[in-house]
Short mmCIF file of C-alpha atoms in Angstrom, two decimals:
data_model
loop_
_atom_site.label_atom_id
_atom_site.label_comp_id
_atom_site.label_asym_id
_atom_site.label_seq_id
_atom_site.Cartn_x
_atom_site.Cartn_y
_atom_site.Cartn_z
CA UNK M 28 14.22 16.94 22.37
CA UNK M 29 16.24 20.21 22.21
CA UNK M 30 16.93 22.02 18.93
CA UNK M 31 20.54 20.87 18.66
CA UNK M 32 19.61 17.21 18.92
CA UNK M 33 16.82 17.76 16.37
CA UNK M 34 19.27 19.29 13.88
CA UNK M 35 21.78 16.48 14.39
CA UNK M 36 19.13 13.77 13.99
CA UNK M 37 17.81 15.44 10.83
CA UNK M 38 21.33 15.71 9.42
CA UNK M 39 22.06 12.05 10.14
CA UNK M 40 18.83 10.94 8.45
CA UNK M 41 19.42 13.12 5.39
CA UNK M 42 23.01 11.90 5.05
CA UNK M 43 22.07 8.24 5.53
CA UNK M 44 19.25 8.47 2.99
CA UNK M 45 21.76 9.69 0.40
CA UNK M 46 24.74 7.49 1.24
CA UNK M 47 23.36 4.28 2.81
CA UNK M 48 26.50 4.42 4.99
CA UNK M 49 26.59 4.86 8.80
CA UNK M 50 27.17 8.51 9.66
CA UNK M 51 30.05 9.63 11.86
CA UNK M 52 30.51 12.78 13.93
CA UNK M 53 33.29 14.12 11.69
CA UNK M 54 31.08 13.83 8.60
CA UNK M 55 28.31 15.79 10.33
CA UNK M 56 30.61 18.50 11.65
CA UNK M 57 32.27 18.90 8.24
CA UNK M 58 29.22 18.83 5.95
CA UNK M 59 26.28 20.27 7.87
CA UNK M 60 27.47 23.55 9.39
CA UNK M 61 26.18 22.67 12.86
CA UNK M 62 28.48 25.20 14.52
CA UNK M 63 29.83 22.69 17.04
CA UNK M 64 32.92 20.49 17.28
CA UNK M 65 33.03 16.79 16.28
CA UNK M 66 33.45 15.93 19.96
CA UNK M 67 30.23 17.73 20.86
CA UNK M 68 28.46 16.08 17.93
CA UNK M 69 29.73 12.72 19.16
CA UNK M 70 28.30 13.34 22.64
CA UNK M 71 24.94 14.37 21.21
CA UNK M 72 24.88 11.27 18.99
CA UNK M 73 25.55 9.12 22.04
CA UNK M 74 22.59 10.76 23.82
CA UNK M 75 20.35 10.17 20.76
CA UNK M 76 21.40 6.54 20.74
CA UNK M 77 20.57 6.17 24.42
CA UNK M 78 17.15 7.72 23.73
CA UNK M 79 16.54 5.13 20.98
CA UNK M 80 16.66 7.48 17.99
CA UNK M 81 19.93 6.08 16.62
CA UNK M 82 21.54 2.66 16.32
CA UNK M 83 25.15 1.59 15.89
CA UNK M 84 25.87 -1.22 13.42
CA UNK M 85 28.31 -3.77 14.81
CA UNK M 86 30.96 -3.14 12.17
CA UNK M 87 30.89 0.65 12.14
CA UNK M 88 31.76 3.56 14.38
CA UNK M 89 29.00 5.61 12.72
CA UNK M 90 25.30 5.66 13.54
CA UNK M 91 22.13 4.98 11.56
CA UNK M 92 18.56 6.10 12.31
CA UNK M 93 16.27 3.69 14.17
CA UNK M 94 12.57 3.26 13.42
CA UNK M 95 11.93 5.61 16.33
CA UNK M 96 14.29 8.17 14.80
CA UNK M 97 12.57 8.00 11.42
CA UNK M 98 9.17 8.28 13.11
CA UNK M 99 10.21 11.44 14.98
CA UNK M 100 11.63 12.89 11.75
CA UNK M 101 8.43 12.19 9.80
CA UNK M 102 6.06 13.43 12.50
CA UNK M 103 8.04 16.67 12.75
CA UNK M 104 8.17 17.47 9.02
CA UNK M 105 5.91 19.64 6.91
CA UNK M 106 4.09 17.10 4.73
CA UNK M 107 2.95 19.70 2.18
CA UNK M 108 6.47 20.38 0.88
CA UNK M 109 6.94 19.67 -2.82
CA UNK M 110 9.41 21.01 -5.36
CA UNK M 111 8.34 22.94 -8.44
CA UNK M 112 10.00 20.23 -10.56
CA UNK M 113 7.82 17.50 -9.03
CA UNK M 114 4.69 19.64 -9.45
CA UNK M 115 5.55 20.14 -13.12
CA UNK M 116 6.15 16.38 -13.59
CA UNK M 117 2.77 15.48 -12.05
CA UNK M 118 0.89 18.01 -14.20
CA UNK M 119 2.70 16.80 -17.30
CA UNK M 120 1.61 13.24 -16.55
CA UNK M 121 -1.98 14.35 -15.92
CA UNK M 122 -2.17 16.31 -19.17
CA UNK M 123 -0.58 13.43 -21.07
CA UNK M 124 -3.07 10.87 -19.72
CA UNK M 125 -6.09 13.21 -19.99
CA UNK M 126 -9.07 11.97 -18.02
CA UNK M 127 -7.80 8.39 -17.74
CA UNK M 128 -7.09 8.27 -14.03
CA UNK M 129 -5.80 4.70 -14.00
CA UNK M 130 -3.10 5.51 -16.58
CA UNK M 131 -2.26 8.65 -14.61
CA UNK M 132 -1.77 6.74 -11.36
CA UNK M 133 0.31 4.08 -13.08
CA UNK M 134 2.55 6.78 -14.54
CA UNK M 135 2.93 8.45 -11.14
CA UNK M 136 3.72 5.07 -9.57
CA UNK M 137 6.52 4.65 -12.12
CA UNK M 138 7.78 8.18 -11.43
CA UNK M 139 7.91 7.66 -7.65
CA UNK M 140 9.60 4.30 -8.09
CA UNK M 141 12.34 5.93 -10.13
CA UNK M 142 12.72 8.78 -7.62
CA UNK M 143 12.79 6.59 -4.52
CA UNK M 144 14.44 3.46 -5.97
CA UNK M 145 11.58 1.54 -4.38
CA UNK M 146 8.62 -0.55 -5.44
CA UNK M 147 5.30 1.14 -6.16
CA UNK M 148 1.97 -0.66 -5.95
CA UNK M 149 -1.28 0.74 -7.33
CA UNK M 150 -4.51 -0.99 -6.37
CA UNK M 151 -7.83 0.11 -7.87
CA UNK M 152 -11.30 -1.38 -7.64
CA UNK M 153 -12.86 -1.81 -11.06
CA UNK M 154 -16.40 -2.48 -9.83
CA UNK M 155 -16.70 -0.20 -6.83
CA UNK M 156 -20.15 1.09 -7.76
CA UNK M 157 -21.52 -2.25 -8.95
CA UNK M 158 -24.00 -4.21 -6.83
CA UNK M 159 -24.86 -7.90 -6.88
CA UNK M 160 -28.13 -8.63 -8.63
CA UNK M 161 -28.07 -12.42 -8.88
CA UNK M 162 -25.70 -15.34 -8.43
CA UNK M 163 -26.48 -18.38 -10.55
CA UNK M 164 -24.82 -21.80 -10.21
CA UNK M 165 -24.78 -24.24 -13.12
CA UNK M 166 -23.88 -27.85 -12.19
CA UNK M 167 -21.50 -29.54 -14.63
CA UNK M 168 -21.14 -32.83 -12.79
CA UNK M 169 -21.19 -34.08 -9.19
CA UNK M 170 -17.82 -32.43 -8.43
CA UNK M 171 -17.85 -29.31 -10.59
CA UNK M 172 -20.13 -26.31 -11.21
CA UNK M 173 -19.94 -22.86 -12.75
CA UNK M 174 -20.78 -19.69 -10.80
CA UNK M 175 -22.21 -16.77 -12.80
CA UNK M 176 -22.33 -13.43 -10.98
CA UNK M 177 -24.68 -10.81 -12.40
CA UNK M 178 -24.32 -7.19 -11.25
CA UNK M 179 -26.32 -4.08 -12.08
CA UNK M 180 -23.59 -3.18 -14.61
CA UNK M 181 -23.21 -6.59 -16.23
CA UNK M 182 -21.66 -9.98 -15.49
CA UNK M 183 -18.33 -10.87 -13.93
CA UNK M 184 -16.22 -13.60 -15.48
CA UNK M 185 -17.63 -17.08 -14.89
CA UNK M 186 -15.80 -19.03 -12.19
CA UNK M 187 -15.49 -22.78 -11.80
CA UNK M 188 -16.35 -24.33 -8.44
CA UNK M 189 -14.78 -27.62 -7.37
CA UNK M 190 -16.07 -29.96 -4.67
CA UNK M 191 -13.96 -32.69 -3.05
CA UNK M 192 -17.01 -34.86 -2.50
CA UNK M 193 -20.06 -35.41 -4.74
CA UNK M 194 -22.74 -32.73 -4.38
CA UNK M 195 -26.48 -33.30 -4.59
CA UNK M 196 -27.79 -31.03 -7.38
CA UNK M 197 -30.97 -30.07 -5.51
CA UNK M 198 -29.03 -29.17 -2.37
CA UNK M 199 -26.57 -27.17 -4.47
CA UNK M 200 -29.30 -25.19 -6.22
CA UNK M 201 -31.19 -24.52 -2.98
CA UNK M 202 -28.01 -23.35 -1.23
CA UNK M 203 -27.07 -21.18 -4.23
CA UNK M 204 -30.49 -19.50 -4.17
CA UNK M 205 -30.10 -18.62 -0.47
CA UNK M 206 -26.56 -17.37 -1.10
CA UNK M 207 -27.76 -15.19 -3.98
CA UNK M 208 -30.68 -13.75 -1.98
CA UNK M 209 -28.39 -12.91 0.96
CA UNK M 210 -26.01 -10.97 -1.30
CA UNK M 211 -28.54 -9.15 -3.45
CA UNK M 212 -27.89 -5.36 -3.76
CA UNK M 213 -24.61 -5.53 -1.80
CA UNK M 214 -21.89 -3.40 -3.41
CA UNK M 215 -18.87 -5.33 -4.63
CA UNK M 216 -16.56 -2.90 -2.83
CA UNK M 217 -18.09 -4.00 0.47
CA UNK M 218 -17.57 -7.71 -0.13
CA UNK M 219 -14.67 -9.13 1.87
CA UNK M 220 -13.90 -12.66 3.02
CA UNK M 221 -14.91 -11.68 6.55
CA UNK M 222 -18.23 -10.22 5.38
CA UNK M 223 -19.00 -13.29 3.30
CA UNK M 224 -18.31 -15.63 6.22
CA UNK M 225 -20.60 -13.54 8.41
CA UNK M 226 -23.34 -13.69 5.77
CA UNK M 227 -23.22 -17.46 5.30
CA UNK M 228 -23.43 -17.96 9.07
CA UNK M 229 -27.07 -16.78 8.76
CA UNK M 230 -27.92 -19.20 5.92
CA UNK M 231 -29.51 -22.55 6.68
CA UNK M 232 -27.65 -24.55 4.04
CA UNK M 233 -24.71 -26.86 3.49
CA UNK M 234 -21.69 -25.29 5.18
CA UNK M 235 -19.35 -27.20 2.87
CA UNK M 236 -21.05 -25.84 -0.26
CA UNK M 237 -21.29 -22.32 1.15
CA UNK M 238 -17.56 -22.17 1.90
CA UNK M 239 -16.78 -23.15 -1.69
CA UNK M 240 -19.17 -20.43 -2.90
CA UNK M 241 -17.44 -17.85 -0.67
CA UNK M 242 -14.02 -18.72 -2.11
CA UNK M 243 -15.35 -18.72 -5.67
CA UNK M 244 -17.15 -15.38 -5.40
CA UNK M 245 -14.20 -13.70 -3.72
CA UNK M 246 -11.88 -15.05 -6.42
CA UNK M 247 -14.17 -13.67 -9.14
CA UNK M 248 -14.22 -10.21 -7.55
CA UNK M 249 -10.47 -10.17 -6.88
CA UNK M 250 -9.74 -10.88 -10.54
CA UNK M 251 -11.53 -7.70 -11.47
CA UNK M 252 -9.33 -5.49 -9.30
CA UNK M 253 -6.49 -3.64 -10.97
CA UNK M 254 -3.20 -4.55 -9.33
CA UNK M 255 -0.18 -2.76 -10.80
CA UNK M 256 3.39 -2.99 -9.54
CA UNK M 257 6.53 -1.31 -10.79
CA UNK M 258 10.06 -0.92 -9.47
CA UNK M 259 11.11 -4.43 -8.50
CA UNK M 260 14.45 -3.90 -10.24
CA UNK M 261 14.89 -0.54 -8.53
CA UNK M 262 14.30 -2.16 -5.15
CA UNK M 263 16.73 -4.99 -5.79
CA UNK M 264 19.47 -2.47 -6.58
CA UNK M 265 19.25 -0.98 -3.10
CA UNK M 266 22.13 -2.12 -0.86
CA UNK M 267 19.66 -3.29 1.81
CA UNK M 268 18.18 -5.88 -0.56
CA UNK M 269 21.17 -7.32 -2.39
CA UNK M 270 20.81 -10.44 -0.26
CA UNK M 271 18.23 -12.58 -2.08
CA UNK M 272 17.19 -14.26 1.20
CA UNK M 273 16.13 -10.87 2.50
CA UNK M 274 14.18 -9.79 -0.57
CA UNK M 275 12.48 -13.13 -1.34
CA UNK M 276 9.71 -12.74 1.30
CA UNK M 277 8.90 -9.30 -0.12
CA UNK M 278 8.64 -10.62 -3.69
CA UNK M 279 6.46 -13.50 -2.47
CA UNK M 280 4.16 -11.03 -0.72
CA UNK M 281 3.76 -8.98 -3.90
CA UNK M 282 2.99 -12.15 -5.85
CA UNK M 283 0.22 -12.93 -3.35
CA UNK M 284 -1.94 -10.10 -4.60
CA UNK M 285 -4.85 -10.94 -2.32
CA UNK M 286 -2.71 -10.79 0.82
CA UNK M 287 -1.04 -7.50 -0.13
CA UNK M 288 -4.39 -6.02 -1.21
CA UNK M 289 -5.79 -6.89 2.20
CA UNK M 290 -2.82 -5.26 3.95
CA UNK M 291 -3.28 -2.06 1.95
CA UNK M 292 -7.04 -2.07 2.58
CA UNK M 293 -6.68 -2.41 6.35
CA UNK M 294 -5.44 1.05 7.19
CA UNK M 295 -5.03 1.99 10.82
CA UNK M 296 -8.22 3.79 11.78
CA UNK M 297 -6.27 5.86 14.27
CA UNK M 298 -4.16 7.31 11.46
CA UNK M 299 -5.54 10.80 10.89
CA UNK M 300 -3.14 11.81 8.11
CA UNK M 301 -4.22 11.27 4.49
CA UNK M 302 -0.78 9.72 3.88
CA UNK M 303 -0.06 6.72 6.09
CA UNK M 304 3.53 5.71 6.91
CA UNK M 305 4.58 2.45 8.54
CA UNK M 306 8.27 2.12 9.42
CA UNK M 307 10.06 -1.16 10.04
CA UNK M 308 8.58 -2.90 13.08
CA UNK M 309 5.39 -0.81 12.79
CA UNK M 310 4.38 -3.10 9.91
CA UNK M 311 2.25 -6.02 11.06
CA UNK M 312 3.43 -8.31 8.26
CA UNK M 313 6.74 -10.06 8.99
CA UNK M 314 7.92 -9.66 5.38
CA UNK M 315 7.83 -5.86 5.75
CA UNK M 316 9.63 -5.57 9.11
CA UNK M 317 12.81 -4.24 7.46
CA UNK M 318 10.93 -1.87 5.16
CA UNK M 319 8.84 1.26 5.16
CA UNK M 320 5.43 1.49 3.49
CA UNK M 321 4.07 4.88 2.47
CA UNK M 322 0.43 4.67 1.43
CA UNK M 323 -2.16 7.13 0.18
CA UNK M 324 -5.82 6.51 -0.60
CA UNK M 325 -7.50 8.58 -3.31
CA UNK M 326 -11.24 9.13 -3.19
CA UNK M 327 -13.97 11.08 -4.91
CA UNK M 328 -17.32 11.79 -3.21
CA UNK M 329 -18.92 8.82 -4.99
CA UNK M 330 -16.18 6.20 -5.03
CA UNK M 331 -12.76 5.03 -4.00
CA UNK M 332 -10.41 5.88 -6.88
CA UNK M 333 -7.46 3.77 -5.77
CA UNK M 334 -4.58 3.21 -3.39
CA UNK M 335 -0.94 4.00 -4.14
CA UNK M 336 1.73 2.48 -1.88
CA UNK M 337 5.51 2.75 -1.92
CA UNK M 338 7.50 -0.18 -0.49
CA UNK M 339 11.17 0.43 0.13
CA UNK M 340 13.98 0.45 2.69
CA UNK M 341 13.51 2.46 5.87
CA UNK M 342 16.19 4.69 4.34
CA UNK M 343 13.69 6.39 2.05
CA UNK M 344 13.17 9.94 0.73
CA UNK M 345 10.16 10.46 2.98
CA UNK M 346 9.80 14.22 2.53
CA UNK M 347 9.73 14.06 -1.25
CA UNK M 348 7.46 11.01 -1.54
CA UNK M 349 5.01 12.27 1.08
CA UNK M 350 4.97 15.68 -0.62
CA UNK M 351 4.14 14.13 -3.99
CA UNK M 352 1.35 11.94 -2.59
CA UNK M 353 -0.15 14.81 -0.59
CA UNK M 354 -0.09 17.06 -3.64
CA UNK M 355 -1.73 14.34 -5.74
CA UNK M 356 -4.56 14.07 -3.23
CA UNK M 357 -5.08 17.83 -3.39
CA UNK M 358 -5.00 17.68 -7.19
CA UNK M 359 -7.63 14.92 -7.36
CA UNK M 360 -9.83 16.84 -4.88
CA UNK M 361 -9.50 19.98 -7.00
CA UNK M 362 -10.36 18.15 -10.23
CA UNK M 363 -13.44 16.54 -8.62
CA UNK M 364 -14.66 19.92 -7.33
CA UNK M 365 -14.16 21.50 -10.76
CA UNK M 366 -16.17 18.67 -12.36
CA UNK M 367 -19.00 19.25 -9.86
CA UNK M 368 -18.99 23.02 -10.51
CA UNK M 369 -19.29 22.54 -14.27
CA UNK M 370 -22.37 20.32 -13.91
#
């Protein structure tokens, strides 16, 4: 793409992000000092549309960016750009929260939600460094038992297990012992539904009982994850989501914490950037096909600190949000290194 088309595409995206209205050639020529006539701008916009970077809504003579246009814009930008005001806001939040990282991330999630008029989701494991020591099953009757999970840092909440058909107590206890032995010393952060199903495939026990144990254990672990959302009202105020039929699938997805947690955990391995951006149709989940998801994982050498994701319209302030998340990652890295130096 030549420089003139790049400047026009960038101007259209910046204008559309601010206005949420299709952008016309006269608006660009008047407001963005491109040094060319509206007619020339119009021709260039037509070319960009033919190349798939722009789209024309049926009811408007203006153009809006396509997913391809946003992708080109994001891949071409400097992701380390952040304003001094945003830096000051982040440091103020850090100093206010002290060493409590969870409170810090929740405050930043609220800040980004207010800036972007989007929904922020913070997901943090609360038992990342814990390992399974023993799983004990206490039968209550032929249809109900209690699972007690003991880790090297204590016990998880007890979970009830329900069986559709009566269960033989001896078979239950034998199967529970095998299940416990197979999971001993496995870190909770490594336990997924897929891993559990793979583990029970090696156990010579009742498949029916084992599947109930898998569901029960996974439910117990999931309850201990921190799942924080903010900005639903901000999102609903966006013109793209004033239609309740359009926003309902998104709200349902957020309510299904396990499903959204899984989506945020399954980052594209091919994504080399520390901040991952999925635009529109790039999202695998149907509920997010009209949205963009900007996600950053935060890690220390010993553990995964958490994941912060921004869910909003494709018309999002990418540069500012990406800059904030990138700076936060650098800040966390710096704090971890300082802690290590002081030891």
